[in-house]
Amino acid sequence: GYTEHDFLRVVKIIGGVQQVVPKSDTARQSTPTPTNDSKGSIRKFSFPPVSKPDATILILGTMPGERSLALNQYYGHGGNQFWKIMFASFNKPYSDDYSIKTKLLTDHSIALWDVLQHCEREGSSDNAIIGEIPNDFKSFFLKHPGIKTVLFNGNNAAEYFQKHIGFANSFRHDILPSTSPANTWATKEEKLEKWKQAICAV
């Protein structure tokens, strides 16, 4: 039932094997240890968290998009409204300086991370994610004992968290409208209102 496309994907993941692997054997190939692949790889890795030990809120996305990965910045795509929403929520003038962006969060005891540590994905769509591995939240929460609220940037982040980690009664969980430009179900104003309410309710 495997297609030629499936076979080529297996070859690419393993790292360019030189001999043909029979189709009957491809399903038994073990998942390779993650390594830093060259530009254009479908294997993606998330960033370390932006956080301080005094964090009380954790904001979780799913996985950085292609533009964010290229810039090595959370929500680096110009069309993503995340940072503008954060500045507006705290009534601060917007800045393109990434250090100021992250400081805005840590100054307000907010941590920022992604649910997934690495995965395979062509492009930036969450719908293209396969073979995902979650981040180590057990260790993270031990290092950030003050976190009581987890805010998900969109439904996909919440679904992957529920799948791999599970919701705990000790945390308040809130699923907010995705700040991605792909989310056209809510206006900019609606997204800002819901995010600001969730943050200020803590």
Coordinates of N, CA, C and O in Angstrom, one line a residue, residues 11-146:
V11 N 13.6 7.3 2.5 CA 15.0 7.4 2.1 C 15.5 8.7 2.6 O 16.6 8.8 3.1
K12 N 14.8 9.8 2.5 CA 15.2 11.1 2.9 C 15.4 11.2 4.4 O 16.4 11.8 4.9
I13 N 14.5 10.6 5.1 CA 14.6 10.7 6.6 C 15.8 9.9 7.1 O 16.5 10.3 8.0
I14 N 16.0 8.7 6.5 CA 17.1 7.9 7.0 C 18.5 8.6 6.7 O 19.5 8.4 7.4
G15 N 18.5 9.4 5.6 CA 19.7 10.2 5.4 C 20.4 9.8 4.1 O 21.6 9.9 3.9
G16 N 19.6 9.3 3.1 CA 20.2 9.0 1.8 C 20.8 7.6 1.7 O 22.0 7.5 1.4
V17 N 20.0 6.6 2.0 CA 20.6 5.2 1.9 C 20.9 5.0 0.4 O 20.3 5.5 -0.5
Q18 N 21.9 4.1 0.2 CA 22.3 3.9 -1.2 C 21.7 2.7 -1.8 O 21.8 2.5 -3.0
Q19 N 21.0 1.8 -1.0 CA 20.4 0.7 -1.6 C 18.9 0.7 -1.5 O 18.4 1.4 -0.6
V20 N 18.2 0.0 -2.3 CA 16.8 0.0 -2.3 C 16.3 -0.8 -1.2 O 16.8 -2.0 -1.0
V21 N 15.4 -0.3 -0.4 CA 14.8 -1.1 0.7 C 13.5 -1.6 0.3 O 12.6 -0.8 -0.2
P22 N 13.2 -2.9 0.3 CA 12.0 -3.5 -0.1 C 10.8 -2.8 0.6 O 10.9 -2.5 1.8
K23 N 9.7 -2.7 0.0 CA 8.5 -2.1 0.6 C 8.1 -2.8 1.8 O 7.6 -2.2 2.8
S24 N 8.2 -4.1 1.9 CA 7.8 -4.8 3.1 C 8.6 -4.5 4.3 O 8.2 -4.8 5.4
D25 N 9.8 -3.9 4.1 CA 10.7 -3.6 5.2 C 10.6 -2.1 5.6 O 11.0 -1.8 6.7
T26 N 10.0 -1.3 4.8 CA 10.0 0.2 5.2 C 9.2 0.4 6.4 O 9.5 1.3 7.2
A27 N 8.1 -0.3 6.7 CA 7.3 -0.1 7.8 C 8.0 -0.4 9.1 O 7.6 0.0 10.2
R28 N 9.1 -1.2 9.0 CA 9.8 -1.7 10.2 C 11.0 -0.8 10.5 O 11.8 -1.0 11.5
Q29 N 11.3 0.3 9.7 CA 12.4 1.1 9.9 C 12.2 1.9 11.2 O 11.1 2.5 11.4
S30 N 13.1 2.0 12.1 CA 13.0 2.7 13.4 C 13.1 4.2 13.1 O 13.7 4.6 12.1
T31 N 12.5 5.0 14.0 CA 12.6 6.4 13.9 C 14.0 6.9 14.1 O 14.6 6.6 15.1
P32 N 14.6 7.7 13.2 CA 16.0 8.1 13.3 C 16.2 9.1 14.5 O 15.2 9.8 14.8
T33 N 17.3 9.1 15.1 CA 17.6 10.1 16.1 C 17.7 11.5 15.4 O 18.3 11.6 14.4
P34 N 17.0 12.5 16.0 CA 17.0 13.8 15.3 C 18.4 14.4 15.2 O 19.2 14.4 16.1
T35 N 18.7 14.9 14.0 CA 19.9 15.7 13.8 C 19.6 16.9 13.0 O 18.5 17.1 12.5
N36 N 20.5 17.9 13.0 CA 20.3 19.1 12.3 C 20.5 18.8 10.8 O 21.6 18.6 10.3
D37 N 19.4 18.8 10.0 CA 19.5 18.5 8.6 C 19.8 19.8 7.8 O 19.7 20.9 8.3
S38 N 20.0 19.7 6.6 CA 20.3 20.8 5.7 C 19.0 21.6 5.4 O 17.9 21.1 5.7
K39 N 19.2 22.8 4.8 CA 18.1 23.6 4.5 C 17.1 22.8 3.6 O 17.5 22.1 2.7
G40 N 15.8 23.0 3.9 CA 14.8 22.3 3.1 C 14.4 21.0 3.6 O 13.5 20.3 3.1
S41 N 15.0 20.5 4.7 CA 14.6 19.3 5.3 C 13.2 19.4 5.8 O 12.7 20.4 6.2
I42 N 12.5 18.2 5.9 CA 11.1 18.2 6.4 C 11.2 18.0 7.9 O 10.1 18.0 8.6
R43 N 12.3 17.7 8.5 CA 12.5 17.5 9.9 C 12.6 18.9 10.6 O 13.6 19.7 10.3
K44 N 11.8 19.2 11.5 CA 11.8 20.5 12.1 C 12.0 20.4 13.7 O 11.5 19.5 14.3
F45 N 12.6 21.4 14.2 CA 12.9 21.4 15.7 C 12.4 22.8 16.3 O 12.6 23.8 15.7
S46 N 11.8 22.7 17.4 CA 11.3 23.9 18.1 C 12.4 24.6 18.9 O 13.6 24.1 18.9
F47 N 12.1 25.8 19.4 CA 13.1 26.6 20.2 C 13.0 26.3 21.7 O 12.0 25.7 22.2
P48 N 14.1 26.6 22.4 CA 14.0 26.6 23.9 C 12.9 27.6 24.3 O 12.6 28.5 23.6
P49 N 12.4 27.4 25.5 CA 11.3 28.3 26.0 C 11.9 29.6 26.3 O 13.1 29.8 26.7
V50 N 11.0 30.6 26.2 CA 11.3 32.0 26.7 C 10.7 32.0 28.1 O 9.4 32.0 28.2
S51 N 11.5 32.1 29.1 CA 10.8 32.0 30.4 C 11.8 32.4 31.5 O 13.0 32.5 31.3
K52 N 11.2 32.7 32.7 CA 12.0 32.9 33.9 C 11.3 32.1 35.0 O 10.1 31.7 34.8
P53 N 12.0 31.7 36.0 CA 11.4 30.8 37.1 C 10.2 31.4 37.7 O 9.4 30.6 38.3
D54 N 9.9 32.7 37.7 CA 8.7 33.2 38.3 C 7.5 33.3 37.4 O 6.5 33.9 37.8
A55 N 7.6 32.6 36.3 CA 6.4 32.6 35.3 C 5.2 32.0 36.0 O 5.2 31.0 36.7
T56 N 4.0 32.7 35.7 CA 2.7 32.2 36.2 C 1.8 31.8 35.1 O 0.8 31.1 35.3
I57 N 2.1 32.2 33.8 CA 1.4 31.9 32.6 C 2.3 31.2 31.6 O 3.4 31.7 31.4
L58 N 1.8 30.2 31.0 CA 2.6 29.6 29.9 C 1.7 29.6 28.6 O 0.6 29.2 28.6
I59 N 2.3 30.3 27.6 CA 1.6 30.3 26.3 C 2.3 29.3 25.4 O 3.5 29.2 25.2
L60 N 1.4 28.4 24.8 CA 2.0 27.3 24.0 C 1.4 27.4 22.5 O 0.2 27.5 22.3
G61 N 2.4 27.3 21.6 CA 2.0 27.1 20.2 C 2.2 25.7 19.8 O 2.5 24.8 20.7
T62 N 2.2 25.3 18.6 CA 2.4 23.9 18.2 C 3.8 23.7 17.8 O 4.5 22.9 18.4
M63 N 4.3 24.4 16.7 CA 5.6 24.3 16.2 C 5.9 25.5 15.4 O 5.1 26.0 14.7
P64 N 7.2 26.0 15.4 CA 7.5 27.2 14.6 C 7.3 27.0 13.2 O 7.6 25.9 12.6
G65 N 6.8 28.0 12.5 CA 6.7 28.0 11.0 C 8.0 28.2 10.3 O 9.0 28.5 11.0
E66 N 8.0 28.1 9.0 CA 9.2 28.2 8.2 C 9.9 29.6 8.4 O 11.1 29.7 8.6
R67 N 9.1 30.7 8.4 CA 9.7 32.0 8.6 C 10.3 32.2 10.0 O 11.4 32.7 10.2
S68 N 9.6 31.6 11.0 CA 10.1 31.7 12.4 C 11.4 30.9 12.5 O 12.4 31.4 13.2
L69 N 11.5 29.7 11.9 CA 12.7 28.9 11.9 C 13.9 29.6 11.2 O 15.0 29.6 11.7
A70 N 13.6 30.3 10.1 CA 14.6 31.0 9.4 C 15.2 32.2 10.2 O 16.4 32.5 10.2
L71 N 14.3 32.8 11.0 CA 14.7 34.0 11.8 C 15.2 33.6 13.2 O 15.8 34.4 13.9
N72 N 14.9 32.3 13.6 CA 15.2 31.8 14.9 C 14.5 32.7 16.0 O 15.0 33.0 17.0
Q73 N 13.2 32.9 15.7 CA 12.4 33.8 16.6 C 10.9 33.2 16.6 O 10.4 32.7 15.6
Y74 N 10.4 33.2 17.8 CA 9.0 32.8 17.9 C 8.1 33.8 17.1 O 8.3 35.0 17.2
Y75 N 7.2 33.3 16.4 CA 6.2 34.1 15.6 C 6.9 35.2 14.8 O 6.5 36.3 14.9
G76 N 7.8 34.7 14.0 CA 8.6 35.6 13.1 C 7.9 36.0 11.8 O 8.3 37.0 11.2
H77 N 6.8 35.3 11.5 CA 6.1 35.7 10.2 C 5.4 37.0 10.4 O 4.7 37.3 11.4
G78 N 5.6 37.9 9.4 CA 5.1 39.2 9.5 C 3.6 39.3 9.6 O 3.0 40.3 10.2
G79 N 2.9 38.3 9.1 CA 1.4 38.3 9.2 C 0.9 37.7 10.5 O -0.4 37.8 10.7
N80 N 1.7 37.1 11.3 CA 1.2 36.6 12.5 C 1.0 37.7 13.5 O 1.9 38.6 13.7
Q81 N -0.1 37.8 14.2 CA -0.5 38.9 15.0 C -0.1 38.7 16.5 O -0.4 39.6 17.4
F82 N 0.7 37.6 16.8 CA 1.0 37.3 18.2 C 1.6 38.5 19.0 O 1.1 38.9 20.0
W83 N 2.7 39.0 18.4 CA 3.4 40.1 19.2 C 2.6 41.4 19.3 O 2.7 42.0 20.3
K84 N 1.9 41.7 18.2 CA 1.1 42.9 18.3 C 0.0 42.8 19.3 O -0.3 43.7 20.0
I85 N -0.5 41.6 19.4 CA -1.6 41.3 20.4 C -1.0 41.4 21.8 O -1.6 42.0 22.8
M86 N 0.3 40.9 22.0 CA 0.9 41.0 23.3 C 1.1 42.4 23.7 O 0.8 42.8 24.9
F87 N 1.7 43.2 22.8 CA 1.9 44.7 23.2 C 0.6 45.4 23.5 O 0.6 46.2 24.4
A88 N -0.4 45.1 22.6 CA -1.7 45.8 22.8 C -2.3 45.4 24.2 O -3.0 46.2 24.8
S89 N -2.1 44.1 24.5 CA -2.7 43.6 25.8 C -2.2 44.3 27.0 O -2.9 44.5 28.0
F90 N -0.9 44.8 26.9 CA -0.3 45.4 28.0 C -0.2 47.0 27.8 O 0.5 47.7 28.5
N91 N -0.9 47.4 26.7 CA -0.9 48.9 26.4 C 0.5 49.4 26.3 O 0.8 50.5 26.8
K92 N 1.4 48.7 25.6 CA 2.7 49.1 25.3 C 2.9 49.4 23.8 O 2.3 48.7 23.0
P93 N 3.8 50.3 23.5 CA 4.0 50.6 22.1 C 4.8 49.4 21.4 O 5.7 48.8 22.0
Y94 N 4.3 49.1 20.2 CA 4.9 47.9 19.6 C 6.3 48.2 19.2 O 6.8 49.3 18.8
S95 N 7.1 47.1 19.2 CA 8.5 47.1 18.8 C 8.9 45.9 18.0 O 8.4 44.8 18.3
D96 N 9.7 46.1 17.0 CA 10.2 45.0 16.2 C 11.4 44.3 16.8 O 11.9 43.3 16.3
D97 N 12.0 44.9 17.8 CA 13.1 44.4 18.5 C 12.8 43.1 19.2 O 12.0 43.1 20.1
Y98 N 13.4 42.0 18.8 CA 13.0 40.7 19.4 C 13.3 40.6 20.9 O 12.5 40.0 21.7
S99 N 14.4 41.2 21.3 CA 14.7 41.2 22.7 C 13.7 42.0 23.6 O 13.4 41.6 24.7
I100 N 13.1 43.0 23.0 CA 12.1 43.8 23.7 C 10.8 43.0 23.7 O 10.0 43.0 24.7
K101 N 10.5 42.2 22.6 CA 9.3 41.4 22.6 C 9.4 40.3 23.7 O 8.4 40.1 24.5
T102 N 10.5 39.6 23.8 CA 10.6 38.6 24.8 C 10.6 39.1 26.2 O 10.1 38.5 27.1
K103 N 11.2 40.3 26.4 CA 11.3 40.9 27.7 C 9.9 41.3 28.2 O 9.6 41.3 29.4
L104 N 9.0 41.8 27.2 CA 7.7 42.1 27.5 C 7.0 40.9 28.2 O 6.3 41.1 29.2
L105 N 7.2 39.7 27.7 CA 6.6 38.6 28.3 C 7.1 38.2 29.7 O 6.4 38.0 30.6
T106 N 8.5 38.1 29.8 CA 9.1 37.8 31.0 C 8.8 38.8 32.1 O 8.7 38.5 33.3
D107 N 8.7 40.1 31.7 CA 8.4 41.1 32.7 C 7.1 41.0 33.3 O 6.8 41.5 34.4
H108 N 6.2 40.3 32.6 CA 4.8 40.1 33.0 C 4.6 38.6 33.4 O 3.5 38.1 33.5
S109 N 5.7 37.9 33.8 CA 5.7 36.5 34.3 C 5.0 35.6 33.3 O 4.3 34.7 33.7
I110 N 5.2 35.8 32.0 CA 4.7 34.9 31.0 C 5.8 34.1 30.4 O 6.9 34.7 30.0
A111 N 5.6 32.8 30.2 CA 6.6 31.9 29.5 C 6.0 31.6 28.2 O 4.8 31.5 28.0
L112 N 6.9 31.4 27.2 CA 6.5 31.1 25.8 C 7.2 29.8 25.3 O 8.4 29.8 25.4
W113 N 6.5 28.9 24.8 CA 7.1 27.6 24.3 C 6.2 27.0 23.2 O 5.1 27.6 22.9
D114 N 6.5 25.9 22.7 CA 5.7 25.1 21.8 C 5.5 23.7 22.4 O 6.3 23.2 23.2
V115 N 4.4 23.1 22.0 CA 4.1 21.8 22.5 C 5.0 20.7 22.0 O 5.5 19.8 22.7
L116 N 5.4 20.9 20.7 CA 6.3 19.8 20.1 C 7.7 20.2 20.1 O 8.1 21.3 19.9
Q117 N 8.5 19.2 20.4 CA 10.0 19.4 20.4 C 10.5 19.2 19.0 O 11.4 20.0 18.5
H118 N 10.1 18.2 18.2 CA 10.4 18.1 16.8 C 9.4 17.2 16.1 O 8.6 16.5 16.7
C119 N 9.4 17.3 14.8 CA 8.4 16.6 14.0 C 8.9 16.6 12.5 O 10.0 17.2 12.2
E120 N 8.2 15.9 11.7 CA 8.4 16.0 10.3 C 7.3 16.8 9.7 O 6.1 16.6 10.0
R121 N 7.6 17.8 8.8 CA 6.6 18.7 8.3 C 7.1 19.4 7.0 O 8.2 19.9 7.0
E122 N 6.3 19.3 6.0 CA 6.7 20.1 4.8 C 5.9 21.4 4.8 O 4.6 21.4 4.9
G123 N 6.6 22.5 4.8 CA 5.9 23.8 4.9 C 5.6 24.1 6.3 O 6.3 23.6 7.3
S124 N 4.6 25.0 6.6 CA 4.4 25.5 7.9 C 3.1 25.1 8.5 O 2.8 25.4 9.7
S125 N 2.3 24.3 7.7 CA 0.9 24.0 8.2 C 1.0 22.9 9.3 O 1.7 21.9 9.2
D126 N 0.2 23.1 10.4 CA 0.1 22.1 11.4 C -0.5 20.8 10.9 O -0.2 19.7 11.4
N127 N -1.3 20.9 9.9 CA -2.0 19.8 9.3 C -1.0 18.8 8.6 O -1.3 17.7 8.3
A128 N 0.2 19.3 8.3 CA 1.2 18.5 7.6 C 2.2 17.8 8.6 O 3.1 17.1 8.2
I129 N 2.0 18.0 9.9 CA 2.8 17.4 10.9 C 2.7 15.9 11.0 O 1.5 15.4 11.1
I130 N 3.8 15.2 11.0 CA 3.8 13.7 11.3 C 5.0 13.4 12.2 O 5.9 14.2 12.3
G131 N 4.9 12.3 12.9 CA 6.0 11.8 13.6 C 6.5 12.8 14.7 O 7.7 12.9 15.0
E132 N 5.5 13.4 15.4 CA 5.8 14.5 16.3 C 6.3 13.9 17.7 O 5.9 12.8 18.1
I133 N 7.2 14.6 18.3 CA 7.7 14.3 19.7 C 7.4 15.5 20.6 O 7.9 16.6 20.2
P134 N 6.8 15.4 21.7 CA 6.5 16.5 22.5 C 7.7 17.0 23.3 O 8.7 16.2 23.5
N135 N 7.6 18.2 23.8 CA 8.7 18.7 24.7 C 8.5 18.1 26.1 O 7.5 17.5 26.4
D136 N 9.6 18.3 26.9 CA 9.6 17.7 28.2 C 8.9 18.6 29.2 O 9.6 19.5 29.9
F137 N 7.6 18.5 29.3 CA 6.8 19.4 30.2 C 7.0 19.0 31.7 O 6.8 19.9 32.6
K138 N 7.3 17.8 32.0 CA 7.5 17.4 33.4 C 8.6 18.2 34.0 O 8.5 18.8 35.1
S139 N 9.7 18.3 33.3 CA 10.9 19.0 33.8 C 10.6 20.5 33.8 O 11.0 21.3 34.7
F140 N 9.9 21.0 32.8 CA 9.6 22.4 32.6 C 8.7 22.9 33.8 O 9.0 23.9 34.4
F141 N 7.7 22.2 34.2 CA 6.8 22.6 35.2 C 7.5 22.5 36.6 O 7.2 23.3 37.5
L142 N 8.5 21.6 36.7 CA 9.2 21.5 38.0 C 10.1 22.7 38.1 O 10.3 23.2 39.3
K143 N 10.6 23.3 37.0 CA 11.4 24.5 37.1 C 10.6 25.7 37.2 O 11.2 26.8 37.4
H144 N 9.3 25.6 36.9 CA 8.4 26.8 36.9 C 7.2 26.5 37.7 O 6.1 26.4 37.2
P145 N 7.4 26.3 39.0 CA 6.3 25.9 39.9 C 5.2 26.9 40.1 O 4.1 26.5 40.5
G146 N 5.4 28.1 39.6 CA 4.4 29.1 39.8 C 3.3 29.2 38.7 O 2.3 29.9 38.8

